[in-house]
Amino acid sequence: MSDQLKYLLDEERIPKTWYNLQADLPQPLPAVLHPGTGKPIGPSDLAPLFPMSLIAQEVTTEREVEIPEPVRDIYRMWRPTPLYRARGLEKALDTPARIFYKYEGVSPTGSHKPNTSVPQAFYNKEAGITRITTETGAGQWGSSLAFAGALFGLEVKVFMVRVSFEQKPYRKAMMETFGATCVPSPSTETAAGRAILERNPNSTGSLGIAISEAVEQAAQRDDTKYALGSVLNHVLLHQTVIGLEAEEQLRMADAYPDVVVGCTGGGSNFAGIAFPFMGNALRGGRQVRVVAVEPAACPSLTRGKYAYDFGDTAHLTPLVKMHTLGSTFVPSGFHAGGLRYHGMAPLVSHAADLGLLEARAYNQLECFAAGVQFARAESIIPAPEATHAVKGAIEEALACKRDGVARTILFNLCGHGHFDMQAYMDYFAGKLTDQAYDEAELAMALAGLPSVAA
Amino acid sequence: MSDQLKYLLDEERIPKTWYNLQADLPQPLPAVLHPGTGKPIGPSDLAPLFPMSLIAQEVTTEREVEIPEPVRDIYRMWRPTPLYRARGLEKALDTPARIFYKYEGVSPTGSHKPNTSVPQAFYNKEAGITRITTETGAGQWGSSLAFAGALFGLEVKVFMVRVSFEQKPYRKAMMETFGATCVPSPSTETAAGRAILERNPNSTGSLGIAISEAVEQAAQRDDTKYALGSVLNHVLLHQTVIGLEAEEQLRMADAYPDVVVGCTGGGSNFAGIAFPFMGNALRGGRQVRVVAVEPAACPSLTRGKYAYDFGDTAHLTPLVKMHTLGSTFVPSGFHAGGLRYHGMAPLVSHAADLGLLEARAYNQLECFAAGVQFARAESIIPAPEATHAVKGAIEEALACKRDGVARTILFNLCGHGHFDMQAYMDYFAGKLTDQAYDEAELAMALAGLPSVAA
């Protein structure tokens, strides 16, 4: 049992509760502020955007939050996901490290996103909502919400960052196959979109802009709420099924991680794999190093400021304290569209501020090289986002080799690259570059952060 | 246990042997003939193309053929594959039928093909071969052999039918990610390819042509053998892991199929799901209806002749008795490229001739409609090939509804459609047609069948 390649759990072992890091933090999360008054907001301020059950999950400090049975029933379609021992990669690296990865690409949309789109659709449906708006970058979130919307009979409207909309027509086809509507952002459908297009008719869009559009439409109609695919506490909460399952699967292998690695865009898949282990350590259990890997072209944790900022470009959202590059920062068009966000989840940012994690930034080309090495060794083609986690895990494994130590490494392979083969083709053809950001532009975006007494 | 959505087996339950239908046939398979002499061929006639171990599997009448441990070890990457109860589809159809499907899309290349590419690569490696040539239609076989070649350190050269090479660049990218070489067929690299191009410089290619090219190159070099992704007895044998696992998983659900449905191109995924159940019935066990679904545009079982024919266009292969449209028949460019072959596996053809199966043909548009209905109900987007099996299963379920009978239906979902989203986009845009074949062309191809005293 302890020497398998793949560790599967029975359906009955899908966790019955999500794990909430807020219960174990040595210091509570900084408050969310109202952009007008600068005072902490209350649940009613968020009510136009989210159902009360999700707002309650946003602020709760309960350690275990029950997963509703109908959500667990749908999880059973693809959960528990497999945990693999990366023997091929270990051999290719000639490392003494034991590498494990949790593979979320087996979900119906090929990524970890349905872990939260399903409960979000469930709670909205329960609250009598009939329509949900959202934004999407690479399209993994949009297609996952479309999938969940189809299950619960909810209308889903997706604003897709224009550069991805054009690069990835197949993700739009997938959303439409599930019955959702998908438009490129900035669009002419919203005041936020029109304002951007007036200033720059060729805008390639950004997650910050798409969020503004989705929030604007949700706020206008009583039957409509907004859903976010990352960043918020309740989203990270839902993703902890990943780490909770991994913990049990590692037990089958008589293993516990010395290092946990995840890639970070908004922070949700990273939190999903890392928070349960971080929580064990905070409660006096075994210590673990936690490594967050972000793209060097959008380095909110390693180069951003830990400050109050808006979640969107048009400044329709409340102010949250997070590692941010500034809400006006527009990341370059690198291929890991899911990591192209100016901010970082407040919970992940707070954990970083408390020294609970290490952050690293890697460039696009070295991440694709890691992705190809992984594909040849493990026969799964990672999504461009996931190649960042692969790169981080490889670096950890090589460190084990240098140190002659057999550490146990766990990382999250958050999605497959089947819809990203154009990126791999471009990589093989030598057409990709590292897409560094502009230092002056970053300085300007940081200078424009709202001044708030934190 | 009996009311799950998904039935998983432990790795240890991967079958230890493949099932060989030849052991239970009431009449043996007609002999394979030498094209020159018209006499039955012996193993040595096939030796230039295949290692002896595979030739032995081609002719054995042993019921159980051992799966080598190294092959089972690799199977563990994705096997046992899940068996799903199609509750969503049952609900959408409002049918009393219980529908189960075996999902082979979880393999590293997204289809059932690695079930045979892995053992084929293993036996070639064992025989000291360093290079394998093959053909591919939609690219699922080529990428699967590329994957297996990477595992065993074999060089892989793939001739890809030109129309698919152009329609599906991402499959080529996948082959290259695994380190294989892929060229469009007809190519100028072989005499067979050059002859076709001389007659028709714009030839879109066919599996028959691509086979000729791959066979020609394999026969020329001692270090090189040829591998076929379907049709041959040993290929069908390897695919029986599908049905053997399904049988055990259905036992977990206290179920046994009344009807088994598969799509047929060369016949291998169909044989994989159906032969173990057919064998049970032949040995006096429970009877089962077996339904083979083929594309109306390439209807070898329903419109072809059961006769001796060549497997390829250039007539380099031996003569086998099979349902065939004639080796000069070039199917139209419909999207289920994996079903675009002029012949049918001799074992499947023989079973049809003995009345052990029913064959049906469906058109492209009704199959895509079934695929979209399935995707909305079950959240998995089927490959265009697999939509034929879906359509067949839906028709069976609707018959249950008409008859008011709760039959148990099992079908094989042989692959996902992630690399076929362009076809879905074209379908949504109303750009697809039924691509009927030309009756006169078929008559001519059938008239050209070799005259052999059978």
PDB file of N, CA and C in Angstrom, chain A residues 1 3-9 11-12 73 75-80 84 108 147 150-151 169-170 173-174 176-179 372 375-376 378-379 381 416 418-419 421-422 424-425 428, chain B residues 1 3-9 11-12 73 75-80 84 108 147 150-151 169-170 173-174 176-179 372 375-376 378-379 381 416 418-419 421-422 424-425 428:
ATOM      1  N   MET A   1       0.836  -1.209   0.000  1.00  0.00           N
ATOM      2  CA  MET A   1       0.000   0.000   0.000  1.00  0.00           C
ATOM      3  C   MET A   1       0.868   1.255   0.000  1.00  0.00           C
ATOM      4  N   ASP A   3       3.659   1.773  -1.420  1.00  0.00           N
ATOM      5  CA  ASP A   3       4.550   1.993  -2.550  1.00  0.00           C
ATOM      6  C   ASP A   3       3.797   2.101  -3.867  1.00  0.00           C
ATOM      7  N   GLN A   4       2.606   2.682  -3.811  1.00  0.00           N
ATOM      8  CA  GLN A   4       1.820   2.829  -5.025  1.00  0.00           C
ATOM      9  C   GLN A   4       2.283   4.013  -5.846  1.00  0.00           C
ATOM     10  N   LEU A   5       1.769   4.058  -7.063  1.00  0.00           N
ATOM     11  CA  LEU A   5       2.045   5.156  -7.967  1.00  0.00           C
ATOM     12  C   LEU A   5       0.939   6.201  -7.806  1.00  0.00           C
ATOM     13  N   LYS A   6      -0.249   5.707  -7.504  1.00  0.00           N
ATOM     14  CA  LYS A   6      -1.455   6.536  -7.515  1.00  0.00           C
ATOM     15  C   LYS A   6      -2.239   6.191  -6.269  1.00  0.00           C
ATOM     16  N   TYR A   7      -2.638   7.175  -5.509  1.00  0.00           N
ATOM     17  CA  TYR A   7      -3.388   6.936  -4.286  1.00  0.00           C
ATOM     18  C   TYR A   7      -4.809   7.424  -4.468  1.00  0.00           C
ATOM     19  N   LEU A   8      -5.737   6.482  -4.482  1.00  0.00           N
ATOM     20  CA  LEU A   8      -7.144   6.829  -4.669  1.00  0.00           C
ATOM     21  C   LEU A   8      -7.882   6.676  -3.349  1.00  0.00           C
ATOM     22  N   LEU A   9      -8.874   7.502  -3.162  1.00  0.00           N
ATOM     23  CA  LEU A   9      -9.756   7.370  -1.998  1.00  0.00           C
ATOM     24  C   LEU A   9     -11.143   7.008  -2.486  1.00  0.00           C
ATOM     25  N   GLU A  11     -15.186   7.374  -2.676  1.00  0.00           N
ATOM     26  CA  GLU A  11     -16.088   8.535  -2.652  1.00  0.00           C
ATOM     27  C   GLU A  11     -16.499   8.929  -1.241  1.00  0.00           C
ATOM     28  N   GLU A  12     -16.663   7.912  -0.390  1.00  0.00           N
ATOM     29  CA  GLU A  12     -17.137   8.192   0.973  1.00  0.00           C
ATOM     30  C   GLU A  12     -16.112   9.020   1.745  1.00  0.00           C
ATOM     31  N   ASP A  73     -22.336  15.481  -3.287  1.00  0.00           N
ATOM     32  CA  ASP A  73     -22.847  14.592  -4.339  1.00  0.00           C
ATOM     33  C   ASP A  73     -22.253  14.945  -5.695  1.00  0.00           C
ATOM     34  N   TYR A  75     -19.400  16.752  -6.130  1.00  0.00           N
ATOM     35  CA  TYR A  75     -17.956  16.482  -6.003  1.00  0.00           C
ATOM     36  C   TYR A  75     -17.627  15.047  -6.434  1.00  0.00           C
ATOM     37  N   ARG A  76     -18.578  14.134  -6.145  1.00  0.00           N
ATOM     38  CA  ARG A  76     -18.318  12.725  -6.437  1.00  0.00           C
ATOM     39  C   ARG A  76     -18.096  12.440  -7.915  1.00  0.00           C
ATOM     40  N   MET A  77     -18.513  13.364  -8.785  1.00  0.00           N
ATOM     41  CA  MET A  77     -18.240  13.175 -10.210  1.00  0.00           C
ATOM     42  C   MET A  77     -16.747  12.982 -10.471  1.00  0.00           C
ATOM     43  N   TRP A  78     -15.921  13.750  -9.772  1.00  0.00           N
ATOM     44  CA  TRP A  78     -14.471  13.673 -10.044  1.00  0.00           C
ATOM     45  C   TRP A  78     -13.613  13.556  -8.777  1.00  0.00           C
ATOM     46  N   ARG A  79     -14.202  13.800  -7.619  1.00  0.00           N
ATOM     47  CA  ARG A  79     -13.460  13.710  -6.366  1.00  0.00           C
ATOM     48  C   ARG A  79     -13.687  12.347  -5.725  1.00  0.00           C
ATOM     49  N   PRO A  80     -12.815  11.892  -4.835  1.00  0.00           N
ATOM     50  CA  PRO A  80     -11.493  12.451  -4.572  1.00  0.00           C
ATOM     51  C   PRO A  80     -10.607  12.376  -5.824  1.00  0.00           C
ATOM     52  N   TYR A  84      -0.596  11.409  -6.995  1.00  0.00           N
ATOM     53  CA  TYR A  84       0.411  10.590  -7.675  1.00  0.00           C
ATOM     54  C   TYR A  84       1.769  10.716  -7.000  1.00  0.00           C
ATOM     55  N   PRO A 108     -14.390  18.006 -14.408  1.00  0.00           N
ATOM     56  CA  PRO A 108     -15.069  18.142 -15.700  1.00  0.00           C
ATOM     57  C   PRO A 108     -14.533  19.291 -16.567  1.00  0.00           C
ATOM     58  N   PHE A 147     -20.280  25.259 -16.037  1.00  0.00           N
ATOM     59  CA  PHE A 147     -20.583  23.859 -15.673  1.00  0.00           C
ATOM     60  C   PHE A 147     -21.506  23.810 -14.456  1.00  0.00           C
ATOM     61  N   ALA A 150     -25.031  25.086 -15.191  1.00  0.00           N
ATOM     62  CA  ALA A 150     -25.846  24.095 -15.901  1.00  0.00           C
ATOM     63  C   ALA A 150     -26.442  23.081 -14.915  1.00  0.00           C
ATOM     64  N   LEU A 151     -25.662  22.704 -13.905  1.00  0.00           N
ATOM     65  CA  LEU A 151     -26.139  21.712 -12.932  1.00  0.00           C
ATOM     66  C   LEU A 151     -27.308  22.237 -12.102  1.00  0.00           C
ATOM     67  N   PRO A 169     -10.210  30.412 -28.105  1.00  0.00           N
ATOM     68  CA  PRO A 169     -11.616  30.312 -28.506  1.00  0.00           C
ATOM     69  C   PRO A 169     -12.276  29.039 -27.990  1.00  0.00           C
ATOM     70  N   TYR A 170     -11.471  28.003 -27.700  1.00  0.00           N
ATOM     71  CA  TYR A 170     -12.055  26.726 -27.314  1.00  0.00           C
ATOM     72  C   TYR A 170     -12.645  26.770 -25.908  1.00  0.00           C
ATOM     73  N   ALA A 173     -16.014  28.038 -26.415  1.00  0.00           N
ATOM     74  CA  ALA A 173     -16.859  26.955 -26.941  1.00  0.00           C
ATOM     75  C   ALA A 173     -17.304  26.039 -25.806  1.00  0.00           C
ATOM     76  N   MET A 174     -16.404  25.802 -24.846  1.00  0.00           N
ATOM     77  CA  MET A 174     -16.742  24.940 -23.719  1.00  0.00           C
ATOM     78  C   MET A 174     -17.832  25.594 -22.864  1.00  0.00           C
ATOM     79  N   GLU A 176     -20.044  27.676 -23.854  1.00  0.00           N
ATOM     80  CA  GLU A 176     -21.290  27.619 -24.613  1.00  0.00           C
ATOM     81  C   GLU A 176     -21.864  26.198 -24.631  1.00  0.00           C
ATOM     82  N   THR A 177     -20.988  25.206 -24.680  1.00  0.00           N
ATOM     83  CA  THR A 177     -21.459  23.816 -24.610  1.00  0.00           C
ATOM     84  C   THR A 177     -22.227  23.602 -23.307  1.00  0.00           C
ATOM     85  N   PHE A 178     -21.776  24.257 -22.235  1.00  0.00           N
ATOM     86  CA  PHE A 178     -22.487  24.153 -20.953  1.00  0.00           C
ATOM     87  C   PHE A 178     -23.650  25.154 -20.849  1.00  0.00           C
ATOM     88  N   GLY A 179     -23.871  25.926 -21.912  1.00  0.00           N
ATOM     89  CA  GLY A 179     -25.048  26.789 -21.942  1.00  0.00           C
ATOM     90  C   GLY A 179     -24.855  28.205 -21.428  1.00  0.00           C
ATOM     91  N   VAL A 372       7.400  20.920 -19.898  1.00  0.00           N
ATOM     92  CA  VAL A 372       7.731  19.897 -20.898  1.00  0.00           C
ATOM     93  C   VAL A 372       8.486  18.747 -20.235  1.00  0.00           C
ATOM     94  N   ALA A 375       5.899  16.735 -18.514  1.00  0.00           N
ATOM     95  CA  ALA A 375       5.060  15.983 -19.458  1.00  0.00           C
ATOM     96  C   ALA A 375       5.785  14.728 -19.937  1.00  0.00           C
ATOM     97  N   ARG A 376       7.076  14.871 -20.233  1.00  0.00           N
ATOM     98  CA  ARG A 376       7.831  13.705 -20.738  1.00  0.00           C
ATOM     99  C   ARG A 376       8.029  12.669 -19.638  1.00  0.00           C
ATOM    100  N   GLU A 378       6.064  12.389 -16.702  1.00  0.00           N
ATOM    101  CA  GLU A 378       4.843  11.967 -16.004  1.00  0.00           C
ATOM    102  C   GLU A 378       3.643  11.797 -16.923  1.00  0.00           C
ATOM    103  N   SER A 379       3.796  12.156 -18.210  1.00  0.00           N
ATOM    104  CA  SER A 379       2.759  11.948 -19.222  1.00  0.00           C
ATOM    105  C   SER A 379       1.493  12.762 -19.022  1.00  0.00           C
ATOM    106  N   ILE A 381       0.249  16.757 -19.470  1.00  0.00           N
ATOM    107  CA  ILE A 381       0.666  18.083 -19.934  1.00  0.00           C
ATOM    108  C   ILE A 381       0.029  19.127 -19.018  1.00  0.00           C
ATOM    109  N   HIS A 416      -4.854  20.586 -16.356  1.00  0.00           N
ATOM    110  CA  HIS A 416      -4.147  20.106 -17.545  1.00  0.00           C
ATOM    111  C   HIS A 416      -4.082  21.188 -18.613  1.00  0.00           C
ATOM    112  N   HIS A 418      -4.682  20.839 -21.952  1.00  0.00           N
ATOM    113  CA  HIS A 418      -5.285  20.445 -23.233  1.00  0.00           C
ATOM    114  C   HIS A 418      -5.792  21.634 -24.050  1.00  0.00           C
ATOM    115  N   PHE A 419      -6.211  22.685 -23.355  1.00  0.00           N
ATOM    116  CA  PHE A 419      -6.731  23.849 -24.070  1.00  0.00           C
ATOM    117  C   PHE A 419      -5.642  24.898 -24.283  1.00  0.00           C
ATOM    118  N   MET A 421      -2.559  24.106 -25.927  1.00  0.00           N
ATOM    119  CA  MET A 421      -1.526  23.522 -26.778  1.00  0.00           C
ATOM    120  C   MET A 421      -0.903  24.570 -27.697  1.00  0.00           C
ATOM    121  N   GLN A 422      -1.664  25.636 -28.001  1.00  0.00           N
ATOM    122  CA  GLN A 422      -1.079  26.696 -28.822  1.00  0.00           C
ATOM    123  C   GLN A 422       0.129  27.297 -28.099  1.00  0.00           C
ATOM    124  N   TYR A 424       2.109  25.753 -26.019  1.00  0.00           N
ATOM    125  CA  TYR A 424       3.219  24.790 -26.148  1.00  0.00           C
ATOM    126  C   TYR A 424       3.814  24.840 -27.551  1.00  0.00           C
ATOM    127  N   MET A 425       2.937  24.960 -28.579  1.00  0.00           N
ATOM    128  CA  MET A 425       3.442  25.068 -29.950  1.00  0.00           C
ATOM    129  C   MET A 425       4.322  26.310 -30.089  1.00  0.00           C
ATOM    130  N   PHE A 428       7.661  25.659 -28.380  1.00  0.00           N
ATOM    131  CA  PHE A 428       8.556  24.828 -29.198  1.00  0.00           C
ATOM    132  C   PHE A 428       9.112  25.626 -30.382  1.00  0.00           C
TER     133      PHE A 428
ATOM    134  N   MET B   1     -23.095   0.975  -1.449  1.00  0.00           N
ATOM    135  CA  MET B   1     -22.144   0.625  -2.499  1.00  0.00           C
ATOM    136  C   MET B   1     -22.839   0.501  -3.855  1.00  0.00           C
ATOM    137  N   ASP B   3     -25.291   2.121  -5.050  1.00  0.00           N
ATOM    138  CA  ASP B   3     -25.960   3.302  -5.587  1.00  0.00           C
ATOM    139  C   ASP B   3     -25.007   4.476  -5.808  1.00  0.00           C
ATOM    140  N   GLN B   4     -23.771   4.147  -6.189  1.00  0.00           N
ATOM    141  CA  GLN B   4     -22.793   5.201  -6.409  1.00  0.00           C
ATOM    142  C   GLN B   4     -22.966   5.825  -7.781  1.00  0.00           C
ATOM    143  N   LEU B   5     -22.268   6.940  -7.944  1.00  0.00           N
ATOM    144  CA  LEU B   5     -22.254   7.637  -9.215  1.00  0.00           C
ATOM    145  C   LEU B   5     -21.058   7.133 -10.020  1.00  0.00           C
ATOM    146  N   LYS B   6     -20.013   6.768  -9.311  1.00  0.00           N
ATOM    147  CA  LYS B   6     -18.731   6.464  -9.933  1.00  0.00           C
ATOM    148  C   LYS B   6     -18.199   5.215  -9.249  1.00  0.00           C
ATOM    149  N   TYR B   7     -17.793   4.242 -10.014  1.00  0.00           N
ATOM    150  CA  TYR B   7     -17.289   2.995  -9.448  1.00  0.00           C
ATOM    151  C   TYR B   7     -15.799   2.889  -9.726  1.00  0.00           C
ATOM    152  N   LEU B   8     -15.029   2.962  -8.656  1.00  0.00           N
ATOM    153  CA  LEU B   8     -13.574   2.893  -8.795  1.00  0.00           C
ATOM    154  C   LEU B   8     -13.081   1.546  -8.303  1.00  0.00           C
ATOM    155  N   LEU B   9     -12.031   1.064  -8.933  1.00  0.00           N
ATOM    156  CA  LEU B   9     -11.372  -0.157  -8.462  1.00  0.00           C
ATOM    157  C   LEU B   9      -9.985   0.205  -7.970  1.00  0.00           C
ATOM    158  N   GLU B  11      -5.960  -0.214  -7.716  1.00  0.00           N
ATOM    159  CA  GLU B  11      -4.925  -0.582  -8.692  1.00  0.00           C
ATOM    160  C   GLU B  11      -4.699  -2.085  -8.767  1.00  0.00           C
ATOM    161  N   GLU B  12      -4.808  -2.736  -7.599  1.00  0.00           N
ATOM    162  CA  GLU B  12      -4.509  -4.181  -7.558  1.00  0.00           C
ATOM    163  C   GLU B  12      -5.529  -4.960  -8.383  1.00  0.00           C
ATOM    164  N   ASP B  73       2.212  -2.158 -14.583  1.00  0.00           N
ATOM    165  CA  ASP B  73       2.770  -1.036 -13.823  1.00  0.00           C
ATOM    166  C   ASP B  73       2.451   0.296 -14.495  1.00  0.00           C
ATOM    167  N   TYR B  75      -0.030   0.744 -16.770  1.00  0.00           N
ATOM    168  CA  TYR B  75      -1.490   0.878 -16.718  1.00  0.00           C
ATOM    169  C   TYR B  75      -1.929   1.614 -15.449  1.00  0.00           C
ATOM    170  N   ARG B  76      -1.191   1.379 -14.360  1.00  0.00           N
ATOM    171  CA  ARG B  76      -1.576   1.978 -13.076  1.00  0.00           C
ATOM    172  C   ARG B  76      -1.583   3.503 -13.091  1.00  0.00           C
ATOM    173  N   MET B  77      -0.918   4.095 -14.090  1.00  0.00           N
ATOM    174  CA  MET B  77      -0.982   5.563 -14.194  1.00  0.00           C
ATOM    175  C   MET B  77      -2.423   6.060 -14.292  1.00  0.00           C
ATOM    176  N   TRP B  78      -3.258   5.331 -15.026  1.00  0.00           N
ATOM    177  CA  TRP B  78      -4.636   5.812 -15.224  1.00  0.00           C
ATOM    178  C   TRP B  78      -5.693   4.718 -15.036  1.00  0.00           C
ATOM    179  N   ARG B  79      -5.282   3.467 -14.971  1.00  0.00           N
ATOM    180  CA  ARG B  79      -6.213   2.368 -14.790  1.00  0.00           C
ATOM    181  C   ARG B  79      -6.257   1.968 -13.327  1.00  0.00           C
ATOM    182  N   PRO B  80      -7.319   1.313 -12.864  1.00  0.00           N
ATOM    183  CA  PRO B  80      -8.584   1.119 -13.565  1.00  0.00           C
ATOM    184  C   PRO B  80      -9.266   2.470 -13.847  1.00  0.00           C
ATOM    185  N   TYR B  84     -19.001   5.110 -14.700  1.00  0.00           N
ATOM    186  CA  TYR B  84     -19.989   6.063 -14.194  1.00  0.00           C
ATOM    187  C   TYR B  84     -21.408   5.557 -14.408  1.00  0.00           C
ATOM    188  N   PRO B 108      -3.451   9.204 -20.218  1.00  0.00           N
ATOM    189  CA  PRO B 108      -2.563  10.350 -20.466  1.00  0.00           C
ATOM    190  C   PRO B 108      -2.806  11.035 -21.811  1.00  0.00           C
ATOM    191  N   PHE B 147       3.519   8.589 -26.609  1.00  0.00           N
ATOM    192  CA  PHE B 147       3.574   8.480 -25.141  1.00  0.00           C
ATOM    193  C   PHE B 147       4.276   7.181 -24.733  1.00  0.00           C
ATOM    194  N   ALA B 150       8.018   7.171 -25.545  1.00  0.00           N
ATOM    195  CA  ALA B 150       8.794   7.952 -24.573  1.00  0.00           C
ATOM    196  C   ALA B 150       9.083   7.110 -23.330  1.00  0.00           C
ATOM    197  N   LEU B 151       8.119   6.305 -22.912  1.00  0.00           N
ATOM    198  CA  LEU B 151       8.299   5.491 -21.702  1.00  0.00           C
ATOM    199  C   LEU B 151       9.367   4.425 -21.882  1.00  0.00           C
ATOM    200  N   PRO B 169      -3.768  20.659 -35.308  1.00  0.00           N
ATOM    201  CA  PRO B 169      -2.332  20.876 -35.060  1.00  0.00           C
ATOM    202  C   PRO B 169      -1.925  20.536 -33.625  1.00  0.00           C
ATOM    203  N   TYR B 170      -2.903  20.561 -32.705  1.00  0.00           N
ATOM    204  CA  TYR B 170      -2.544  20.362 -31.300  1.00  0.00           C
ATOM    205  C   TYR B 170      -2.183  18.914 -31.007  1.00  0.00           C
ATOM    206  N   ALA B 173       1.352  18.704 -31.791  1.00  0.00           N
ATOM    207  CA  ALA B 173       2.117  19.318 -30.695  1.00  0.00           C
ATOM    208  C   ALA B 173       2.249  18.329 -29.531  1.00  0.00           C
ATOM    209  N   MET B 174       1.197  17.569 -29.278  1.00  0.00           N
ATOM    210  CA  MET B 174       1.238  16.595 -28.196  1.00  0.00           C
ATOM    211  C   MET B 174       2.261  15.497 -28.508  1.00  0.00           C
ATOM    212  N   GLU B 176       4.856  15.764 -30.348  1.00  0.00           N
ATOM    213  CA  GLU B 176       6.189  16.337 -30.222  1.00  0.00           C
ATOM    214  C   GLU B 176       6.561  16.560 -28.761  1.00  0.00           C
ATOM    215  N   THR B 177       5.573  16.924 -27.943  1.00  0.00           N
ATOM    216  CA  THR B 177       5.845  17.058 -26.511  1.00  0.00           C
ATOM    217  C   THR B 177       6.363  15.738 -25.954  1.00  0.00           C
ATOM    218  N   PHE B 178       5.841  14.624 -26.479  1.00  0.00           N
ATOM    219  CA  PHE B 178       6.316  13.309 -26.042  1.00  0.00           C
ATOM    220  C   PHE B 178       7.565  12.855 -26.809  1.00  0.00           C
ATOM    221  N   GLY B 179       8.056  13.704 -27.717  1.00  0.00           N
ATOM    222  CA  GLY B 179       9.329  13.412 -28.381  1.00  0.00           C
ATOM    223  C   GLY B 179       9.241  12.652 -29.695  1.00  0.00           C
ATOM    224  N   VAL B 372     -23.522  16.863 -27.459  1.00  0.00           N
ATOM    225  CA  VAL B 372     -23.820  18.084 -26.688  1.00  0.00           C
ATOM    226  C   VAL B 372     -24.819  17.758 -25.574  1.00  0.00           C
ATOM    227  N   ALA B 375     -22.825  16.129 -22.919  1.00  0.00           N
ATOM    228  CA  ALA B 375     -21.945  17.077 -22.212  1.00  0.00           C
ATOM    229  C   ALA B 375     -22.743  17.886 -21.198  1.00  0.00           C
ATOM    230  N   ARG B 376     -23.943  18.329 -21.584  1.00  0.00           N
ATOM    231  CA  ARG B 376     -24.756  19.133 -20.660  1.00  0.00           C
ATOM    232  C   ARG B 376     -25.261  18.305 -19.491  1.00  0.00           C
ATOM    233  N   GLU B 378     -23.826  15.243 -18.403  1.00  0.00           N
ATOM    234  CA  GLU B 378     -22.805  14.476 -17.677  1.00  0.00           C
ATOM    235  C   GLU B 378     -21.508  15.248 -17.484  1.00  0.00           C
ATOM    236  N   SER B 379     -21.416  16.439 -18.096  1.00  0.00           N
ATOM    237  CA  SER B 379     -20.269  17.335 -17.890  1.00  0.00           C
ATOM    238  C   SER B 379     -18.952  16.819 -18.449  1.00  0.00           C
ATOM    239  N   ILE B 381     -17.127  16.314 -22.213  1.00  0.00           N
ATOM    240  CA  ILE B 381     -17.292  16.558 -23.643  1.00  0.00           C
ATOM    241  C   ILE B 381     -16.677  15.379 -24.400  1.00  0.00           C
ATOM    242  N   HIS B 416     -12.146  11.863 -24.565  1.00  0.00           N
ATOM    243  CA  HIS B 416     -12.709  13.207 -24.415  1.00  0.00           C
ATOM    244  C   HIS B 416     -12.466  14.040 -25.668  1.00  0.00           C
ATOM    245  N   HIS B 418     -11.395  17.278 -25.810  1.00  0.00           N
ATOM    246  CA  HIS B 418     -10.655  18.521 -25.552  1.00  0.00           C
ATOM    247  C   HIS B 418      -9.868  19.009 -26.768  1.00  0.00           C
ATOM    248  N   PHE B 419      -9.430  18.081 -27.606  1.00  0.00           N
ATOM    249  CA  PHE B 419      -8.652  18.484 -28.780  1.00  0.00           C
ATOM    250  C   PHE B 419      -9.548  18.622 -30.009  1.00  0.00           C
ATOM    251  N   MET B 421     -12.395  20.790 -30.011  1.00  0.00           N
ATOM    252  CA  MET B 421     -13.348  21.874 -29.758  1.00  0.00           C
ATOM    253  C   MET B 421     -13.676  22.641 -31.034  1.00  0.00           C
ATOM    254  N   GLN B 422     -12.749  22.628 -32.011  1.00  0.00           N
ATOM    255  CA  GLN B 422     -13.058  23.294 -33.279  1.00  0.00           C
ATOM    256  C   GLN B 422     -14.276  22.629 -33.921  1.00  0.00           C
ATOM    257  N   TYR B 424     -16.740  21.180 -32.375  1.00  0.00           N
ATOM    258  CA  TYR B 424     -17.925  21.639 -31.642  1.00  0.00           C
ATOM    259  C   TYR B 424     -18.282  23.074 -32.031  1.00  0.00           C
ATOM    260  N   MET B 425     -17.247  23.925 -32.179  1.00  0.00           N
ATOM    261  CA  MET B 425     -17.518  25.309 -32.595  1.00  0.00           C
ATOM    262  C   MET B 425     -18.190  25.314 -33.966  1.00  0.00           C
ATOM    263  N   PHE B 428     -21.809  24.229 -33.575  1.00  0.00           N
ATOM    264  CA  PHE B 428     -22.661  25.310 -33.050  1.00  0.00           C
ATOM    265  C   PHE B 428     -22.917  26.374 -34.112  1.00  0.00           C
TER     266      PHE B 428
END
